[in-house]
Amino acid sequence: MNFDLTDEQDQLRDAVRALGRRYGHSYFVSKAKAGEHTTELWHEAGRLGYLGVNIPTEYGGGGGGITELALVCEELAAAGCPLLLLVVSPAIAATVIHKHGTEEQRKRHLPGLADGSQKIVFAITEPDAGSNFHRLGTVARRDGDDWLLTGRKVYISGVDEADHVLVVARTEDSATGKLKPALFIVPTDAPGLEKSKLDMEILSPENQFLLYLDDVRLPADALVGESLDAGLPALFAGLNPERITVAAMGAGTGRYAIEKASDYTATRKVWGGRSIGSHQGVAHPLAHAAVQVELARLMIHKAATLYDAGRDLEAGVAGNMAKYAAGEAAALAVDTAVQALGGAGMTTEYGVATLLGAVRAGRIAPVSREMILNFVAQHVLGQDKSY
Ligand SMILES: Cc1cc2nc3c(=O)[nH]c(=O)nc-3n(C[C@H](O)[C@H](O)[C@H](O)COP(=O)(O)OP(=O)(O)OC[C@H]3O[C@@H](n4cnc5c(N)ncnc54)[C@H](O)[C@@H]3O)c2cc1C
């Protein structure tokens, strides 16, 4: 077992940390409050090659893996800039297109995803299907060579800042007549595609949308892959990168909160000469949260290593566990940090309560803690499925 990063990974982590700190949480919050995006940070990260670390070099990327992308996600979050679109665009969309797209789709999209000039967001969740992806109701019908997409999607992140959205729909299999999943690369300005911004209680520069697709006409090459058979594997291809990078974002956020709180509690004095951190009632919850975050980081490292070694099934178990652990640890760390800061914890200035909504959402999305527990119960513990 090797717990050391390579020299290149170490350098990447230090460089991303430095970039994140130059922007910092106050930048993230000010963008969110102004209803703006973190465009400067995104473009700078793209120019420096951090958004494309997992994209092969022949398409303009860094040629690394999900381990490297997870480092980027964690370090930006640890600097107070948890960017959800890193999970959506380079982790999910770039992986799906690289692994299952046509060569033409790779050439068209991967260089732009790598340098940050393109963003592709991901739309699977539907109002009537929720966690049950077998109930997806967005349907793609053939019309000559074209496709027509109709349906509704909900909570789709970043549609307002993306060029394309990778839409999970269902198509009729001509052999069986059954509906099977297929992914489509849909321009966000396609006629028939309408978006409506959702009011979310998350302080973030990234927004969620309801999408309405009303006979959105797409050319044949909007379908990911050479044929409909690419649909299911393409859908699964995004899952491990998604879980691992979102976990990394959670672990980074947890680190950020614990660092903020421990800096404060080490110096704040309200009972004579002792710092409030000398009281175990303050220090132990922080130490406990630090242990949970570190355990989650260990599982993220394991999951990313397995994934990059091509051991997808084992990475699936580790990635789900990492996502669960990091989601819980991040929520615990932020809540504990708020408490340790007292009144200061609830101010915008100290930049901790500003993350409460985001870490709470991290226990629901992109896959809820309950659905992960179901996965572990069934696939690790051999339990029957109740649903
Ligand atoms: C901030 C944010 C960003 C998001 N971004 C995207 C995005 O970019 N693209 C996208 O496609 N989606 C996105 N989502 C959607 C997200 O993936 C879903 O919210 C999530 O999968 C849960 O689905 P649901 O909200 O419909 O909950 P439901 O499925 O309605 O579930 C409600 C509750 O019941 C529990 N539950 C449901 N079924 C079971 C079961 N069988 N056993 C035990 N418990 C169960 C769930 O765990 C949950 O707690 C985002 C959501 C949020 C909050």
PDB file of C-alpha atoms and ligand atoms in Angstrom, residues 84-85 88 92 121-127 129-133 153-158 200 202 207-208 242 357-358 361-371 374 386-387, ligand 1:
ATOM      1  CA  LEU A  84     -19.616  21.574  -8.080  1.00  0.00           C
ATOM      2  CA  LEU A  85     -19.121  21.990 -11.818  1.00  0.00           C
ATOM      3  CA  VAL A  88     -20.152  17.647 -13.516  1.00  0.00           C
ATOM      4  CA  ILE A  92     -18.705  13.117 -15.505  1.00  0.00           C
ATOM      5  CA  VAL A 121     -23.381  19.755 -17.440  1.00  0.00           C
ATOM      6  CA  PHE A 122     -25.265  16.560 -16.697  1.00  0.00           C
ATOM      7  CA  ALA A 123     -29.009  15.935 -16.542  1.00  0.00           C
ATOM      8  CA  ILE A 124     -30.369  12.681 -15.217  1.00  0.00           C
ATOM      9  CA  THR A 125     -32.667  13.573 -12.287  1.00  0.00           C
ATOM     10  CA  GLU A 126     -36.367  13.903 -13.068  1.00  0.00           C
ATOM     11  CA  PRO A 127     -39.237  15.199 -10.927  1.00  0.00           C
ATOM     12  CA  ALA A 129     -38.288   9.520 -10.993  1.00  0.00           C
ATOM     13  CA  GLY A 130     -35.984  10.977  -8.296  1.00  0.00           C
ATOM     14  CA  SER A 131     -33.582   8.325  -7.024  1.00  0.00           C
ATOM     15  CA  ASN A 132     -35.289   5.675  -9.147  1.00  0.00           C
ATOM     16  CA  PHE A 133     -33.527   6.013 -12.479  1.00  0.00           C
ATOM     17  CA  LYS A 153     -35.242  17.289 -15.641  1.00  0.00           C
ATOM     18  CA  VAL A 154     -34.801  18.855 -12.217  1.00  0.00           C
ATOM     19  CA  TYR A 155     -31.966  20.229 -10.020  1.00  0.00           C
ATOM     20  CA  ILE A 156     -29.635  20.386 -13.012  1.00  0.00           C
ATOM     21  CA  SER A 157     -26.533  22.325 -11.991  1.00  0.00           C
ATOM     22  CA  GLY A 158     -24.823  24.964 -14.083  1.00  0.00           C
ATOM     23  CA  MET A 200     -32.149  26.844  -3.510  1.00  0.00           C
ATOM     24  CA  ILE A 202     -27.403  26.962  -0.826  1.00  0.00           C
ATOM     25  CA  ASN A 207     -27.287  27.338  -9.793  1.00  0.00           C
ATOM     26  CA  GLN A 208     -29.782  24.527 -10.214  1.00  0.00           C
ATOM     27  CA  GLU A 242     -18.741  11.550  -9.899  1.00  0.00           C
ATOM     28  CA  GLY A 357     -26.387  24.626   2.737  1.00  0.00           C
ATOM     29  CA  ALA A 358     -23.741  23.128   0.484  1.00  0.00           C
ATOM     30  CA  ALA A 361     -26.912  19.110   0.035  1.00  0.00           C
ATOM     31  CA  GLY A 362     -23.834  16.887  -0.104  1.00  0.00           C
ATOM     32  CA  ARG A 363     -25.708  14.274   1.926  1.00  0.00           C
ATOM     33  CA  ILE A 364     -28.460  14.220  -0.721  1.00  0.00           C
ATOM     34  CA  ALA A 365     -26.703  14.780  -4.037  1.00  0.00           C
ATOM     35  CA  PRO A 366     -25.538  13.496  -6.411  1.00  0.00           C
ATOM     36  CA  VAL A 367     -26.573  10.287  -4.724  1.00  0.00           C
ATOM     37  CA  SER A 368     -28.245  10.303  -1.332  1.00  0.00           C
ATOM     38  CA  ARG A 369     -26.751   8.686   1.741  1.00  0.00           C
ATOM     39  CA  GLU A 370     -29.703   6.276   1.841  1.00  0.00           C
ATOM     40  CA  MET A 371     -29.132   5.077  -1.716  1.00  0.00           C
ATOM     41  CA  ASN A 374     -28.837   0.479  -0.025  1.00  0.00           C
ATOM     42  CA  SER A 386     -36.766  -3.772  -0.569  1.00  0.00           C
ATOM     43  CA  TYR A 387     -37.706  -1.530  -3.475  1.00  0.00           C
TER      44      TYR A 387
HETATM   45  C1  LIG B   1     -27.435  20.999  -5.021  1.00  0.00           C
HETATM   46  C2  LIG B   1     -27.904  19.905  -5.926  1.00  0.00           C
HETATM   47  C3  LIG B   1     -27.327  19.769  -7.182  1.00  0.00           C
HETATM   48  C4  LIG B   1     -27.777  18.768  -8.051  1.00  0.00           C
HETATM   49  N1  LIG B   1     -27.242  18.703  -9.305  1.00  0.00           N
HETATM   50  C5  LIG B   1     -27.721  17.772 -10.184  1.00  0.00           C
HETATM   51  C6  LIG B   1     -27.243  17.737 -11.527  1.00  0.00           C
HETATM   52  O1  LIG B   1     -26.379  18.527 -11.914  1.00  0.00           O
HETATM   53  N2  LIG B   1     -27.761  16.812 -12.365  1.00  0.00           N
HETATM   54  C7  LIG B   1     -28.707  15.915 -11.969  1.00  0.00           C
HETATM   55  O2  LIG B   1     -29.132  15.100 -12.780  1.00  0.00           O
HETATM   56  N3  LIG B   1     -29.203  15.939 -10.694  1.00  0.00           N
HETATM   57  C8  LIG B   1     -28.725  16.841  -9.806  1.00  0.00           C
HETATM   58  N4  LIG B   1     -29.211  16.865  -8.508  1.00  0.00           N
HETATM   59  C9  LIG B   1     -30.258  15.930  -8.107  1.00  0.00           C
HETATM   60  C10 LIG B   1     -29.794  14.874  -7.111  1.00  0.00           C
HETATM   61  O3  LIG B   1     -28.988  13.926  -7.763  1.00  0.00           O
HETATM   62  C11 LIG B   1     -31.068  14.277  -6.490  1.00  0.00           C
HETATM   63  O4  LIG B   1     -31.616  15.277  -5.658  1.00  0.00           O
HETATM   64  C12 LIG B   1     -30.790  13.015  -5.700  1.00  0.00           C
HETATM   65  O5  LIG B   1     -30.393  11.982  -6.560  1.00  0.00           O
HETATM   66  C13 LIG B   1     -32.034  12.552  -4.910  1.00  0.00           C
HETATM   67  O6  LIG B   1     -33.167  12.518  -5.733  1.00  0.00           O
HETATM   68  P1  LIG B   1     -34.514  13.269  -5.269  1.00  0.00           P
HETATM   69  O7  LIG B   1     -34.133  14.644  -4.870  1.00  0.00           O
HETATM   70  O8  LIG B   1     -35.536  13.129  -6.320  1.00  0.00           O
HETATM   71  O9  LIG B   1     -34.962  12.518  -3.974  1.00  0.00           O
HETATM   72  P2  LIG B   1     -36.010  11.302  -3.844  1.00  0.00           P
HETATM   73  O10 LIG B   1     -35.624  10.196  -4.740  1.00  0.00           O
HETATM   74  O11 LIG B   1     -37.387  11.846  -3.924  1.00  0.00           O
HETATM   75  O12 LIG B   1     -35.708  10.836  -2.356  1.00  0.00           O
HETATM   76  C14 LIG B   1     -36.164  11.569  -1.215  1.00  0.00           C
HETATM   77  C15 LIG B   1     -35.576  10.927   0.020  1.00  0.00           C
HETATM   78  O13 LIG B   1     -35.986   9.544   0.097  1.00  0.00           O
HETATM   79  C16 LIG B   1     -34.843   8.711   0.165  1.00  0.00           C
HETATM   80  N5  LIG B   1     -35.090   7.483  -0.613  1.00  0.00           N
HETATM   81  C17 LIG B   1     -35.577   7.384  -1.882  1.00  0.00           C
HETATM   82  N6  LIG B   1     -35.628   6.099  -2.265  1.00  0.00           N
HETATM   83  C18 LIG B   1     -35.171   5.367  -1.214  1.00  0.00           C
HETATM   84  C19 LIG B   1     -34.971   3.973  -0.990  1.00  0.00           C
HETATM   85  N7  LIG B   1     -35.250   3.065  -1.919  1.00  0.00           N
HETATM   86  N8  LIG B   1     -34.463   3.592   0.195  1.00  0.00           N
HETATM   87  C20 LIG B   1     -34.158   4.503   1.162  1.00  0.00           C
HETATM   88  N9  LIG B   1     -34.320   5.823   1.000  1.00  0.00           N
HETATM   89  C21 LIG B   1     -34.820   6.246  -0.163  1.00  0.00           C
HETATM   90  C22 LIG B   1     -33.714   9.512  -0.458  1.00  0.00           C
HETATM   91  O14 LIG B   1     -32.450   9.065   0.015  1.00  0.00           O
HETATM   92  C23 LIG B   1     -34.052  10.907   0.010  1.00  0.00           C
HETATM   93  O15 LIG B   1     -33.559  11.120   1.312  1.00  0.00           O
HETATM   94  C24 LIG B   1     -28.785  17.868  -7.631  1.00  0.00           C
HETATM   95  C25 LIG B   1     -29.354  18.004  -6.355  1.00  0.00           C
HETATM   96  C26 LIG B   1     -28.941  19.010  -5.507  1.00  0.00           C
HETATM   97  C27 LIG B   1     -29.582  19.140  -4.147  1.00  0.00           C
END
